[in-house]
CSV table of C-alpha atoms in Angstrom, one decimal:
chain,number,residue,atom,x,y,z
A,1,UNK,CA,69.8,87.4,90.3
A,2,UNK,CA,70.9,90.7,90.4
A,3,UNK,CA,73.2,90.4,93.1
A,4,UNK,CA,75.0,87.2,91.7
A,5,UNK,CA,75.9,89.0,88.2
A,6,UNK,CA,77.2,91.9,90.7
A,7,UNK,CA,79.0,89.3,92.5
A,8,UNK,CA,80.6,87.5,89.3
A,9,UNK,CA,82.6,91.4,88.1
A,10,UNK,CA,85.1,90.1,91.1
A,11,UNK,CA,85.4,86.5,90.3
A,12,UNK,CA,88.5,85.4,88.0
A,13,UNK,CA,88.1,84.3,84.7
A,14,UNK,CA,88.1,80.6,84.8
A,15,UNK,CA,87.6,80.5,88.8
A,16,UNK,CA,83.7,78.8,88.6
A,17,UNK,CA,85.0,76.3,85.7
A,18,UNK,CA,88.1,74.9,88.0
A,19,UNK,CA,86.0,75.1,91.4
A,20,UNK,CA,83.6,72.7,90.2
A,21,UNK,CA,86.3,70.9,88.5
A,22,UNK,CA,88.4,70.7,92.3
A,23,UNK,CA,85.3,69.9,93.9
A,24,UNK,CA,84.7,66.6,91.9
A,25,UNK,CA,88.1,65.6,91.8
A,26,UNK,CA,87.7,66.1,95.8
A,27,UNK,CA,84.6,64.0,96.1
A,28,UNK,CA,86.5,60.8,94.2
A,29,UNK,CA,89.8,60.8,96.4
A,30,UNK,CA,89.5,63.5,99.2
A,31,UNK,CA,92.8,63.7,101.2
A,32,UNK,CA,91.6,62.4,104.3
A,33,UNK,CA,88.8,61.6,107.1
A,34,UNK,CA,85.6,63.6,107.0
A,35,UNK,CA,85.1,66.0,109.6
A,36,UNK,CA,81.9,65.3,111.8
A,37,UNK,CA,79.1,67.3,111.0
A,38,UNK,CA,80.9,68.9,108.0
A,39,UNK,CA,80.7,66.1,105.2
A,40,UNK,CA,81.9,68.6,102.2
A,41,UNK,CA,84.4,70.6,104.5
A,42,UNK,CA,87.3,69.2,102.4
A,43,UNK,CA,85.9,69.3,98.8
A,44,UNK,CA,84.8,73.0,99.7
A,45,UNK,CA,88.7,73.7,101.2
A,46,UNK,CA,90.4,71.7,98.3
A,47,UNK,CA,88.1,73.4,95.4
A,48,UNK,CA,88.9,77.1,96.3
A,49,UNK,CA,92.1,76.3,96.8
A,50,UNK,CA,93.0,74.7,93.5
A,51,UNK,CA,90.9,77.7,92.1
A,52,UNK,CA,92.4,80.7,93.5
A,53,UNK,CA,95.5,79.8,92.1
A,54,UNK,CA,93.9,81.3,88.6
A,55,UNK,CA,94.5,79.9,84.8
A,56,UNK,CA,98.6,80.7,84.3
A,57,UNK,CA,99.8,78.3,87.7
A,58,UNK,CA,100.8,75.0,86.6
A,59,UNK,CA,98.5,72.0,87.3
A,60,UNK,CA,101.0,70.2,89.6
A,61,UNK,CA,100.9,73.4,91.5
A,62,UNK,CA,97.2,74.1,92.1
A,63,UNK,CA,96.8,70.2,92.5
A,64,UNK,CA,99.7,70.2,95.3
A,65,UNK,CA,98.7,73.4,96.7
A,66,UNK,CA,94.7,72.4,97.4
A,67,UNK,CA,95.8,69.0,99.2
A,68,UNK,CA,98.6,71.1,101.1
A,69,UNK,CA,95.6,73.7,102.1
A,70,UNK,CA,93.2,71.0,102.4
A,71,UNK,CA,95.2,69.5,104.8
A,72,UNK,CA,95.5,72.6,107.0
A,73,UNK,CA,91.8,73.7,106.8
A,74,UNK,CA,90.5,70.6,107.5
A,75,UNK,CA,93.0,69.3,110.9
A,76,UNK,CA,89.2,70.2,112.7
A,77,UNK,CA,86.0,71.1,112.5
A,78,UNK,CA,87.4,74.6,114.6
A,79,UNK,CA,90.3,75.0,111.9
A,80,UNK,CA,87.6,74.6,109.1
A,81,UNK,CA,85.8,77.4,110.2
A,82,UNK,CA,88.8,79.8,110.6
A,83,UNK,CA,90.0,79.3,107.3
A,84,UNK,CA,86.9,79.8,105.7
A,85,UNK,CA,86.6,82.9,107.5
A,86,UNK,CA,89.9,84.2,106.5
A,87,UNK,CA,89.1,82.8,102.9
A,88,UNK,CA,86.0,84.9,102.2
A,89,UNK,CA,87.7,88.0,104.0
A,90,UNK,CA,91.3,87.4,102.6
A,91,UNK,CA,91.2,85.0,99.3
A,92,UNK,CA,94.5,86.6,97.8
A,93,UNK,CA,96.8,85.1,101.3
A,94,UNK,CA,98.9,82.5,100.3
A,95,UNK,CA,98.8,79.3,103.0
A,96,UNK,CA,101.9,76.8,103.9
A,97,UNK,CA,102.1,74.1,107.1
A,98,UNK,CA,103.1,77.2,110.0
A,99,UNK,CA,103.2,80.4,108.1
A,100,UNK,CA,100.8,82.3,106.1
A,101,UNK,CA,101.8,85.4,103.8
A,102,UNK,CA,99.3,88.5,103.4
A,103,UNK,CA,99.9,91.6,101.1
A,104,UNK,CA,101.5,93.9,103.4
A,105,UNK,CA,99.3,96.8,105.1
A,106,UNK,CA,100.2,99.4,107.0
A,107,UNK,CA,96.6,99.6,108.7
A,108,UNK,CA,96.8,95.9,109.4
A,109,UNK,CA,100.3,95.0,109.9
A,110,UNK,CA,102.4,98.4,110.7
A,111,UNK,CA,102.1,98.2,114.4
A,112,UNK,CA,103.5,94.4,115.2
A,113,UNK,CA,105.5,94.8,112.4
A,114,UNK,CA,107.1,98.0,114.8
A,115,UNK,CA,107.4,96.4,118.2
A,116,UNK,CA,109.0,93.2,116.9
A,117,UNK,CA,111.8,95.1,114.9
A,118,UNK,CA,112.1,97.4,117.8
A,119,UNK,CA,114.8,95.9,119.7
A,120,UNK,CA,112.3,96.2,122.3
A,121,UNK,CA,110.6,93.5,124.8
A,122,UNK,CA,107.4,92.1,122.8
A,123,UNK,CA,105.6,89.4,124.5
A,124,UNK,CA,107.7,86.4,125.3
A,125,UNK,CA,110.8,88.4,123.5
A,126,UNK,CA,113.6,90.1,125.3
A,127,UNK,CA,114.8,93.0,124.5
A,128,UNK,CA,117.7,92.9,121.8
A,129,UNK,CA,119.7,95.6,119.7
A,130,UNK,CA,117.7,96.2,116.6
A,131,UNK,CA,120.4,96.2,114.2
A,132,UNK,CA,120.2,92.7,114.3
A,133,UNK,CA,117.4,93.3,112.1
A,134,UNK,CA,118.0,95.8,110.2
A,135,UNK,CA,122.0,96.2,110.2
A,136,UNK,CA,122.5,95.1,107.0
A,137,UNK,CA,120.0,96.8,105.1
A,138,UNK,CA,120.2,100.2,103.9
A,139,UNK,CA,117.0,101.3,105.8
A,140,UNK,CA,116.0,100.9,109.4
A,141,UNK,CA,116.0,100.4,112.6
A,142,UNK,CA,113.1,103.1,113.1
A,143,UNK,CA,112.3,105.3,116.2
A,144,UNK,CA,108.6,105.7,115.8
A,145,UNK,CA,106.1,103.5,113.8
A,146,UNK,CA,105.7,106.6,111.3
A,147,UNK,CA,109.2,106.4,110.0
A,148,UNK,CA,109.0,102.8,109.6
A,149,UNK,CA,105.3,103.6,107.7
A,150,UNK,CA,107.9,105.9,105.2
A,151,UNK,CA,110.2,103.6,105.2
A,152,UNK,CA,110.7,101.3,101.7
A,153,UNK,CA,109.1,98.7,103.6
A,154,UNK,CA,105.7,100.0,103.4
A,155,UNK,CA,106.1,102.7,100.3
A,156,UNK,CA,107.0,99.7,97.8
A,157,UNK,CA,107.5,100.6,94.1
A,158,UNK,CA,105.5,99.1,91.0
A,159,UNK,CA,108.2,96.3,90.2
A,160,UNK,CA,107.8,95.1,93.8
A,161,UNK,CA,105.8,93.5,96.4
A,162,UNK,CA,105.7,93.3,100.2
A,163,UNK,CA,104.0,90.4,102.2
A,164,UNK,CA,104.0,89.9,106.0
A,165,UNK,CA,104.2,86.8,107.6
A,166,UNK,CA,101.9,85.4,110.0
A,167,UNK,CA,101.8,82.1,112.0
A,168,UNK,CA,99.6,79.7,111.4
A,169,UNK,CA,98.7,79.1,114.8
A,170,UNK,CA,98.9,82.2,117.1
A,171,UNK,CA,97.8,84.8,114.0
A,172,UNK,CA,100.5,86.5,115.2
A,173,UNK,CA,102.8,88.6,112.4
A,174,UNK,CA,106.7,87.7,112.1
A,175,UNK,CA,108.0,89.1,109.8
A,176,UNK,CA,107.5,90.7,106.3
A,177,UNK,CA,109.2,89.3,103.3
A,178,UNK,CA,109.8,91.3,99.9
A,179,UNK,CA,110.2,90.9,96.1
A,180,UNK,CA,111.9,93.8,94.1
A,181,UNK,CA,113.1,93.9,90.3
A,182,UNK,CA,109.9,92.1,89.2
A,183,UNK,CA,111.0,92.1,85.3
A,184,UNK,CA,107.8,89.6,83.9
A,185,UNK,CA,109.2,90.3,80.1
A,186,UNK,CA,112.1,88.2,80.8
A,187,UNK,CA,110.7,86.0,84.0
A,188,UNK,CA,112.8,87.0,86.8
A,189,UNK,CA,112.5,88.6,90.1
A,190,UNK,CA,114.3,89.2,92.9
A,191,UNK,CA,113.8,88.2,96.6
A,192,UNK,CA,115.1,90.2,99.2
A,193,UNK,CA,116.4,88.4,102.7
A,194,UNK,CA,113.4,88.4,104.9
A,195,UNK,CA,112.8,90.9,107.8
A,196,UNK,CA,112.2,89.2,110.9
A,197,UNK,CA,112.6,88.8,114.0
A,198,UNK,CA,115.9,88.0,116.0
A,199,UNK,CA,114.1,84.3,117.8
A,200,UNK,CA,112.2,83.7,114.2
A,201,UNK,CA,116.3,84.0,111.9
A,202,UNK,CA,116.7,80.4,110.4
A,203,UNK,CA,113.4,78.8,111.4
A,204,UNK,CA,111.5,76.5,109.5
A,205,UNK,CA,108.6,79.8,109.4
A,206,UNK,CA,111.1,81.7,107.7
A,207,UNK,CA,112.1,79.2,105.1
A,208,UNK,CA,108.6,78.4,104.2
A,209,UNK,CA,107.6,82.2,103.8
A,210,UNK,CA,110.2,82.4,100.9
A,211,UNK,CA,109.3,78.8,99.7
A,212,UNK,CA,105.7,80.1,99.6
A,213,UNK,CA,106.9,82.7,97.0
A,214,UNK,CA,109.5,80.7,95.3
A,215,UNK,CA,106.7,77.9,94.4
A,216,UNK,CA,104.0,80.4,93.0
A,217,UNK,CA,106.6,81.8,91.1
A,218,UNK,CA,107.6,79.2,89.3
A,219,UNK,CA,103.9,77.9,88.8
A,220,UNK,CA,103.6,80.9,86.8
A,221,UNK,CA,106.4,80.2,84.7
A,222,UNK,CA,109.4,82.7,86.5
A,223,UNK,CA,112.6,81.1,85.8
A,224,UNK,CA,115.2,83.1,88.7
C-alpha cells in the first residue's frame, strides 16, 4: 500500500479517472481485431493513450489520438509489447503513423543527431555538404559533437522546447524539431523549420513531426 501512494505523487491529476473512463469506452467499440493471446492489448493501448494527454487537451483530441495510437500499438502482438515498453519508460513521447517525437537529450540523442547533420556518410547516406542542413540557420554545421552539445540546439531557453524525431520502424533518430517564443498568456508559439536530414527534407516523416506538435497545440487551446 505503501508503494502505490508512492507511486500515485507521479500520476496526473485526473489520469486514473479518464483511464478507466478510455478503458470502457475501449471495451464497447475497440478499433479493431483482438490480438491473439492479448485480449485487452487495445483497451490497455487506447486507455493510456486517451489519458496521457491530461485534463486541458480537447476531447476530440485525446479521443482521435488513443484510436491513432491504438492503431499503431496494436498492428501485432510484437508491436504491442514495444510500445508498452517505451510507454512505461517514455510516457511523455508523442506517437503519429511513422514518426515519434521525444524531448530532446543530449545523452540519448546527441550522437545520431551529430553523424546525420555531419555531411558525413551515415549508414545507407552518402556523404553530402552540411550546409544543406544547417545553411540557413544562424548556428551550425558543427565540427565535433561537443560544439553541437553548446549549440542552441541542445542549450534551449525557458520559452522553448526541443524534440527529436525518431522513426517508427527502425528507432532510428531523424531529426529534431523545435518550438521557441512559447508566449501561453496570449496562446501563441512559434515553430522553427525542422532540422533534418538531406534524404528525410519534404517527407511525409517530416510533415508529421510538426503535425504532431501543431495538433497538441491546438488541443490545448494555442491559437498560432
Amino acid at each position: 500500500e505503501k508503494k502505490k501512494q508512492e507511486i500515485r505523487k507521479y500520476i496526473p491529476d485526473g489520469y486514473e479517472e479518464n483511464y478507466v473512463g478510455a478503458y470502457r469506452k475501449c471495451q464497447d467499440k475497440p478499433g479493431g481485431k483482438t490480438l491473439s493471446g492479448l485480449p485487452e492489448a487495445r483497451f490497455e493501448a487506447y486507455a493510456r493513450a486517451y489519458a496521457g494527454c491530461g485534463n486541458y487537451t480537447t476531447l476530440s483530441y485525446r479521443r482521435s489520438y488513443a484510436r491513432l495510437y491504438e492503431a499503431q500499438a496494436c498492428t501485432t502482438n510484437g508491436t504491442f509489447e514495444k510500445f508498452t515498453e517505451l510507454f512505461l519508460s517514455r510516457p511523455q513521447d508523442l506517437y503519429g503513423r511513422t514518426v515519434r517525437l521525444e524531448p530532446l537529450d543530449a545523452t540519448r540523442h546527441l550522437d545520431n543527431l551529430y553523424e546525420i547533420t555531419s555531411g558525413q556518410p551515415y549508414q545507407e547516406d552518402k556523404a553530402y555538404n552540411p550546409n544543406e542542413v544547417w545553411g540557413f540557420r544562424d548556428y551550425g554545421p558543427f565540427k565535433t559533437k561537443e560544439e553541437m552539445e553548446k549549440s542552441p540546439v541542445f542549450n534551449i531557453k525557458k520559452n522553448e522546447a526541443s524534440f527529436a524525431i525518431v522513426e517508427i520502424i527502425t528507432d532510428r533518430i531523424i531529426g529534431v524539431v523545435m518550438l521557441t517564443n512559447d508566449d501561453p498568456s496570449n496562446l501563441n508559439v512559434e515553430l522553427e523549420l525542422p532540422i533534418v536530414k538531406p534524404s528525410t527534407d519534404g517527407t511525409v516523416e517530416q510533415i508529421e513531426a510538426c503535425f504532431l506538435l501543431l495538433d497538441r497545440l491546438f488541443a490545448h487551446g494555442y491559437r498560432r
